Tab-separated table of C-alpha atoms in Angstrom:
chain	number	residue	atom	x	y	z
T	1	SER	CA	-17.174	-16.220	1.105
T	2	ALA	CA	-19.779	-13.868	2.566
T	3	ALA	CA	-17.623	-10.843	1.704
T	4	SER	CA	-17.313	-11.921	-1.930
T	5	ASP	CA	-21.087	-12.399	-2.058
T	6	VAL	CA	-21.578	-8.778	-0.951
T	7	TYR	CA	-19.483	-7.599	-3.910
T	8	LYS	CA	-21.336	-9.879	-6.298
T	9	ARG	CA	-24.658	-8.375	-5.166
T	10	GLN	CA	-23.218	-4.898	-5.763
T	11	ILE	CA	-22.036	-5.958	-9.225
T	12	ASP	CA	-25.510	-7.332	-9.988
T	13	MET	CA	-26.989	-3.956	-9.035
T	14	LEU	CA	-24.494	-2.111	-11.232
T	15	ALA	CA	-25.403	-4.374	-14.154
T	16	LEU	CA	-29.119	-3.809	-13.521
T	17	HIS	CA	-28.521	-0.058	-13.859
T	18	ASN	CA	-26.265	-0.386	-16.940
T	19	MET	CA	-23.167	0.863	-15.133
T	20	ASN	CA	-19.965	-0.398	-16.700
T	21	ARG	CA	-17.179	0.338	-14.207
T	22	PHE	CA	-16.522	-0.665	-10.608
T	23	HIS	CA	-13.708	1.212	-8.844
T	24	TRP	CA	-12.399	-1.105	-6.095
T	25	HIS	CA	-10.527	0.776	-3.353
T	26	LEU	CA	-8.426	-2.057	-1.886
T	27	THR	CA	-6.160	-0.233	0.576
T	28	GLU	CA	-6.591	2.567	3.097
T	29	ASP	CA	-4.650	3.806	6.113
T	30	GLN	CA	-6.445	1.495	8.521
T	31	GLY	CA	-6.471	-1.636	6.385
T	32	TRP	CA	-4.732	-3.424	3.508
T	33	ASN	CA	-7.349	-5.725	2.023
T	34	ILE	CA	-5.765	-7.528	-0.927
T	35	GLU	CA	-3.289	-10.419	-0.719
T	36	ILE	CA	0.197	-9.553	-1.989
T	37	LYS	CA	2.300	-12.713	-1.952
T	38	LYS	CA	5.652	-10.922	-1.858
T	39	TYR	CA	4.596	-8.942	1.236
T	40	PRO	CA	2.478	-11.240	3.445
T	41	ARG	CA	2.530	-8.901	6.477
T	42	LEU	CA	0.361	-6.439	4.554
T	43	THR	CA	-2.600	-8.726	5.203
T	44	GLU	CA	-1.351	-10.915	8.084
T	45	VAL	CA	-1.075	-7.755	10.206
T	46	GLY	CA	-2.353	-4.859	8.111
T	47	ALA	CA	-5.801	-6.284	7.361
T	48	TRP	CA	-6.863	-6.466	11.022
T	49	ARG	CA	-7.563	-4.238	13.995
T	50	SER	CA	-7.652	-5.181	17.671
T	51	GLY	CA	-11.019	-3.583	18.337
T	52	THR	CA	-13.662	-1.183	17.119
T	53	THR	CA	-14.630	2.165	18.604
T	54	VAL	CA	-18.171	2.055	19.971
T	55	GLY	CA	-20.031	5.207	18.991
T	56	ARG	CA	-18.941	8.327	17.179
T	57	ASN	CA	-16.090	10.389	18.724
T	58	SER	CA	-15.813	7.851	21.521
T	59	ASP	CA	-12.836	6.415	23.403
T	60	VAL	CA	-14.720	3.183	24.174
T	61	ASP	CA	-13.295	0.121	22.372
T	62	ASP	CA	-15.046	-3.263	22.149
T	63	HIS	CA	-11.659	-5.086	21.930
T	64	VAL	CA	-13.032	-7.541	19.353
T	65	ARG	CA	-10.517	-8.391	16.617
T	66	TYR	CA	-11.959	-7.352	13.274
T	67	GLY	CA	-10.863	-7.333	9.649
T	68	GLY	CA	-10.103	-9.551	6.705
T	69	PHE	CA	-8.824	-9.439	3.154
T	70	TYR	CA	-9.398	-10.857	-0.291
T	71	THR	CA	-7.142	-13.630	-1.498
T	72	GLN	CA	-5.883	-13.351	-5.047
T	73	GLN	CA	-8.165	-16.235	-6.024
T	74	GLN	CA	-11.185	-14.430	-4.574
T	75	VAL	CA	-10.214	-11.309	-6.523
T	76	ARG	CA	-9.980	-13.313	-9.762
T	77	ASP	CA	-13.398	-14.800	-9.054
T	78	ILE	CA	-15.014	-11.386	-8.488
T	79	VAL	CA	-13.317	-9.894	-11.575
T	80	ALA	CA	-14.585	-12.794	-13.723
T	81	TYR	CA	-18.089	-12.422	-12.247
T	82	ALA	CA	-18.085	-8.750	-13.227
T	83	GLN	CA	-16.688	-9.381	-16.717
T	84	VAL	CA	-19.593	-11.674	-17.586
T	85	ARG	CA	-21.912	-8.785	-16.662
T	86	GLY	CA	-20.047	-6.245	-18.797
T	87	ILE	CA	-18.361	-4.514	-15.842
T	88	GLU	CA	-14.685	-3.590	-15.728
T	89	ILE	CA	-13.143	-3.499	-12.240
T	90	ILE	CA	-10.511	-0.804	-11.686
T	91	PRO	CA	-8.228	-1.438	-8.684
T	92	GLU	CA	-6.984	1.328	-6.400
T	93	ILE	CA	-3.836	0.968	-4.291
T	94	ASP	CA	-3.365	4.281	-2.492
T	95	MET	CA	0.118	5.854	-2.632
T	96	PRO	CA	2.084	7.803	-1.482
T	97	GLY	CA	-0.482	8.884	1.151
T	98	HIS	CA	-3.087	6.794	2.993
T	99	SER	CA	-0.529	3.972	3.241
T	100	LEU	CA	-0.069	3.514	6.983
T	101	MET	CA	-0.584	-0.266	6.905
T	102	ALA	CA	2.245	-0.582	4.382
T	103	ILE	CA	4.814	1.627	6.095
T	104	ASP	CA	4.026	0.210	9.553
T	105	ASN	CA	4.718	-3.350	8.406
T	106	TYR	CA	7.769	-2.959	6.157
T	107	ASP	CA	10.941	-0.950	6.754
T	108	GLY	CA	12.285	1.481	4.189
T	109	LEU	CA	8.921	2.851	3.041
T	110	SER	CA	8.628	5.966	5.222
T	111	CYS	CA	10.884	8.952	5.757
T	112	PHE	CA	11.494	8.208	9.443
T	113	LYS	CA	10.866	5.342	11.856
T	114	GLN	CA	8.103	7.216	13.659
T	115	THR	CA	4.821	6.964	11.776
T	116	GLY	CA	1.168	7.563	12.539
T	117	TRP	CA	-1.469	10.259	12.322
T	118	GLY	CA	-0.807	13.968	12.046
T	119	LYS	CA	-3.457	16.643	12.496
T	120	LEU	CA	-5.547	15.379	9.571
T	121	PHE	CA	-3.703	12.674	7.648
T	122	THR	CA	-1.145	9.942	8.180
T	123	THR	CA	2.573	9.754	7.534
T	124	PRO	CA	3.060	9.138	3.802
T	125	MET	CA	5.470	6.899	1.945
T	126	CYS	CA	8.910	8.349	1.184
T	127	PRO	CA	9.497	9.017	-2.548
T	128	GLY	CA	13.148	9.710	-1.766
T	129	LYS	CA	13.872	6.034	-1.024
T	130	ASP	CA	14.497	3.501	-3.778
T	131	THR	CA	13.166	0.769	-1.466
T	132	MET	CA	9.784	2.528	-1.548
T	133	LEU	CA	9.786	2.704	-5.350
T	134	GLU	CA	10.622	-1.013	-5.584
T	135	PHE	CA	7.835	-1.842	-3.130
T	136	CYS	CA	5.280	0.087	-5.184
T	137	LYS	CA	6.329	-1.619	-8.424
T	138	ASN	CA	6.349	-5.071	-6.811
T	139	VAL	CA	2.844	-4.597	-5.405
T	140	TRP	CA	1.469	-3.369	-8.710
T	141	SER	CA	3.124	-6.215	-10.620
T	142	GLU	CA	0.974	-8.654	-8.657
T	143	VAL	CA	-2.121	-6.489	-9.033
T	144	PHE	CA	-1.661	-6.318	-12.835
T	145	ASP	CA	-2.029	-10.106	-12.994
T	146	LEU	CA	-5.410	-9.951	-11.251
T	147	PHE	CA	-7.093	-7.106	-13.131
T	148	PRO	CA	-7.250	-7.050	-16.942
T	149	SER	CA	-8.589	-3.469	-16.818
T	150	ARG	CA	-6.669	-0.902	-18.833
T	151	TYR	CA	-7.019	1.498	-15.884
T	152	VAL	CA	-5.300	1.404	-12.492
T	153	HIS	CA	-5.887	3.939	-9.710
T	154	ILE	CA	-2.953	5.212	-7.652
T	155	GLY	CA	-4.957	7.383	-5.249
T	156	GLY	CA	-2.623	10.322	-4.645
T	157	ASP	CA	-4.997	12.299	-2.420
T	158	GLU	CA	-4.508	13.955	0.957
T	159	VAL	CA	-0.728	13.581	1.227
T	160	ASP	CA	0.806	15.185	4.338
T	161	MET	CA	4.179	16.358	2.978
T	162	LYS	CA	5.533	17.725	6.267
T	163	ASN	CA	8.109	14.929	6.682
T	164	TRP	CA	9.303	15.337	3.098
T	165	LYS	CA	10.547	18.832	3.995
T	166	THR	CA	13.014	17.473	6.565
T	167	CYS	CA	13.770	14.030	5.093
T	168	PRO	CA	17.339	13.883	3.649
T	169	ASP	CA	16.304	11.280	1.059
T	170	CYS	CA	13.384	13.386	-0.183
T	171	GLN	CA	15.468	16.552	-0.295
T	172	LYS	CA	18.230	14.743	-2.208
T	173	ARG	CA	15.670	13.417	-4.707
T	174	MET	CA	14.344	16.954	-5.163
T	175	LYS	CA	17.847	18.358	-5.656
T	176	ASP	CA	18.818	15.610	-8.113
T	177	HIS	CA	15.732	16.322	-10.241
T	178	HIS	CA	15.746	20.124	-9.830
T	179	LEU	CA	12.454	20.181	-7.926
T	180	THR	CA	11.689	23.184	-5.743
T	181	THR	CA	8.463	22.192	-3.940
T	182	GLU	CA	7.145	19.059	-2.262
T	183	PRO	CA	4.071	18.878	-4.570
T	184	GLN	CA	6.589	18.669	-7.418
T	185	LEU	CA	8.119	15.671	-5.639
T	186	GLN	CA	4.743	13.937	-5.622
T	187	ALA	CA	4.383	14.799	-9.307
T	188	TRP	CA	7.826	13.257	-9.904
T	189	PHE	CA	6.661	10.077	-8.146
T	190	ASN	CA	3.468	10.059	-10.237
T	191	HIS	CA	5.502	10.408	-13.446
T	192	TYR	CA	7.764	7.575	-12.289
T	193	MET	CA	4.810	5.274	-11.624
T	194	GLU	CA	3.029	6.368	-14.796
T	195	ASP	CA	6.051	5.268	-16.839
T	196	PHE	CA	5.903	1.899	-15.074
T	197	PHE	CA	2.162	1.569	-15.764
T	198	THR	CA	2.559	2.598	-19.402
T	199	ALA	CA	5.276	-0.032	-19.893
T	200	HIS	CA	2.702	-2.613	-18.738
T	201	GLY	CA	-0.072	-1.288	-20.978
T	202	LYS	CA	-1.952	0.454	-18.169
T	203	THR	CA	-3.404	3.962	-17.839
T	204	MET	CA	-3.051	5.646	-14.460
T	205	ILE	CA	-5.931	7.355	-12.647
T	206	GLY	CA	-5.381	9.626	-9.649
T	207	TRP	CA	-7.538	11.865	-7.480
T	208	ASP	CA	-7.430	15.494	-8.565
T	209	GLU	CA	-4.679	16.396	-6.068
T	210	ILE	CA	-2.262	14.931	-8.638
T	211	ILE	CA	-2.712	18.168	-10.610
T	212	ALA	CA	-0.587	20.010	-8.034
T	213	GLY	CA	3.079	20.060	-8.982
T	214	GLY	CA	2.386	19.258	-12.623
T	215	LEU	CA	0.190	16.707	-14.359
T	216	THR	CA	1.552	13.491	-15.771
T	217	ALA	CA	1.300	13.159	-19.531
T	218	ASN	CA	-1.333	10.496	-20.147
T	219	SER	CA	-3.010	9.822	-16.801
T	220	ALA	CA	-6.697	10.342	-16.060
T	221	VAL	CA	-7.894	12.550	-13.215
T	222	MET	CA	-10.782	11.713	-10.909
T	223	TRP	CA	-12.211	15.028	-9.674
T	224	TRP	CA	-13.630	14.660	-6.165
T	225	ARG	CA	-12.926	18.038	-4.518
T	226	SER	CA	-15.973	20.098	-5.423
T	227	TRP	CA	-14.300	23.143	-3.869
T	228	ALA	CA	-11.468	22.827	-6.442
T	229	ALA	CA	-13.835	23.908	-9.196
T	230	ASP	CA	-11.051	24.570	-11.711
T	231	SER	CA	-9.807	20.958	-11.651
T	232	PRO	CA	-11.896	19.825	-14.676
T	233	LYS	CA	-10.593	22.701	-16.814
T	234	GLN	CA	-7.008	22.210	-15.619
T	235	THR	CA	-7.205	18.514	-16.449
T	236	THR	CA	-8.811	18.635	-19.870
T	237	SER	CA	-6.959	21.736	-21.097
T	238	HIS	CA	-3.759	19.772	-20.416
T	239	GLY	CA	-5.112	16.964	-22.610
T	240	ASN	CA	-5.864	14.515	-19.802
T	241	ALA	CA	-9.038	12.476	-19.423
T	242	LEU	CA	-11.448	13.409	-16.631
T	243	ILE	CA	-13.846	11.418	-14.461
T	244	CYS	CA	-16.303	13.547	-12.480
T	245	SER	CA	-16.939	12.468	-8.904
T	246	PRO	CA	-17.452	15.753	-7.005
T	247	ASN	CA	-18.242	15.089	-3.367
T	248	SER	CA	-21.034	17.672	-3.237
T	249	GLU	CA	-23.141	15.649	-5.696
T	250	PHE	CA	-21.770	12.113	-5.867
T	251	TYR	CA	-20.671	11.137	-2.359
T	252	ILE	CA	-23.952	9.381	-1.688
T	253	ASP	CA	-22.781	8.146	1.716
T	254	TYR	CA	-23.318	11.742	2.884
T	255	GLN	CA	-26.456	12.724	4.755
T	256	GLU	CA	-29.356	12.937	2.300
T	257	ASP	CA	-31.540	16.039	2.163
T	258	ARG	CA	-34.152	17.461	-0.222
T	259	ASN	CA	-31.419	18.815	-2.496
T	260	SER	CA	-29.484	15.561	-2.922
T	261	ILE	CA	-31.330	13.903	-5.801
T	262	PRO	CA	-32.020	17.148	-7.742
T	263	ALA	CA	-28.309	18.008	-7.494
T	264	ILE	CA	-27.393	14.684	-9.124
T	265	TYR	CA	-29.870	15.219	-11.969
T	266	ARG	CA	-28.782	18.823	-12.509
T	267	PHE	CA	-25.068	17.984	-12.612
T	268	ASP	CA	-23.406	18.925	-15.921
T	269	PRO	CA	-20.118	16.988	-16.362
T	270	VAL	CA	-18.921	19.239	-19.210
T	271	LYS	CA	-19.807	22.637	-17.714
T	272	GLY	CA	-17.278	25.334	-18.643
T	273	LEU	CA	-15.346	23.121	-21.074
T	274	ASP	CA	-14.891	23.809	-24.780
T	275	ALA	CA	-15.767	21.223	-27.430
T	276	LYS	CA	-12.283	19.672	-27.479
T	277	GLU	CA	-12.100	19.471	-23.682
T	278	GLN	CA	-15.578	17.937	-23.471
T	279	GLN	CA	-14.340	14.972	-25.514
T	280	LEU	CA	-11.972	14.114	-22.654
T	281	VAL	CA	-14.728	13.641	-20.050
T	282	LEU	CA	-15.050	9.865	-19.575
T	283	GLY	CA	-18.107	10.013	-17.343
T	284	VAL	CA	-19.232	10.294	-13.734
T	285	GLN	CA	-18.765	8.138	-10.658
T	286	ALA	CA	-20.605	8.023	-7.350
């Protein structure tokens, strides 16, 4: 398909520049873009929108249906294409935040029936519900079969925990596990999923928000928040691997200026780390 061809061109460019990893972000609030056979509504409904806003900060909608997703066969094809070129594809399925297309299409995944956008972020999944935990494991079980990569990315960023404070299921989970803050509840969920990944021979990656509430034992941290300058030290001093992707240098979709390229060249991925901690820096990602 045309969409698969776009990815293959990107993979060719990565190979040309001797880059060995491709992090494939397959879900986001507004779209679920990978086929999950157990949950067909994720793509039948969640991979499409009814129209596109015309212009920035506009209320004008073109009302043209738009979207799409990758079938599992297409994913296998792209993964094989990358493998031949020495590139490992790491899948990301965002949870517990940035999951609106999941919770809007299947009951038992959110704290309350009402979902949507808050001031900045969307309603997250509910770690207090066993149905949510089963959903996450079922989704990942299918994803494992598609990606031979040792690494899987759980996202974990920008979670609006407001509902967790008033959700009886979340509060019961916190009480049962002697947790006192909502970030600790996310950490509990991360530990739970990490155990599941480890049992399947996988290593979990999460955005650096997963540091809050306590790091999981063996997961890797992808540092994106340049304003959280202590994240690399927090990660590596705990014994966890680090991938540097600070937005101030490596978000190359940002507006370019005369400082952009020099900032990339000047970037020191091991700045402020001792010799032992430096060994835990896996590399950089843009």
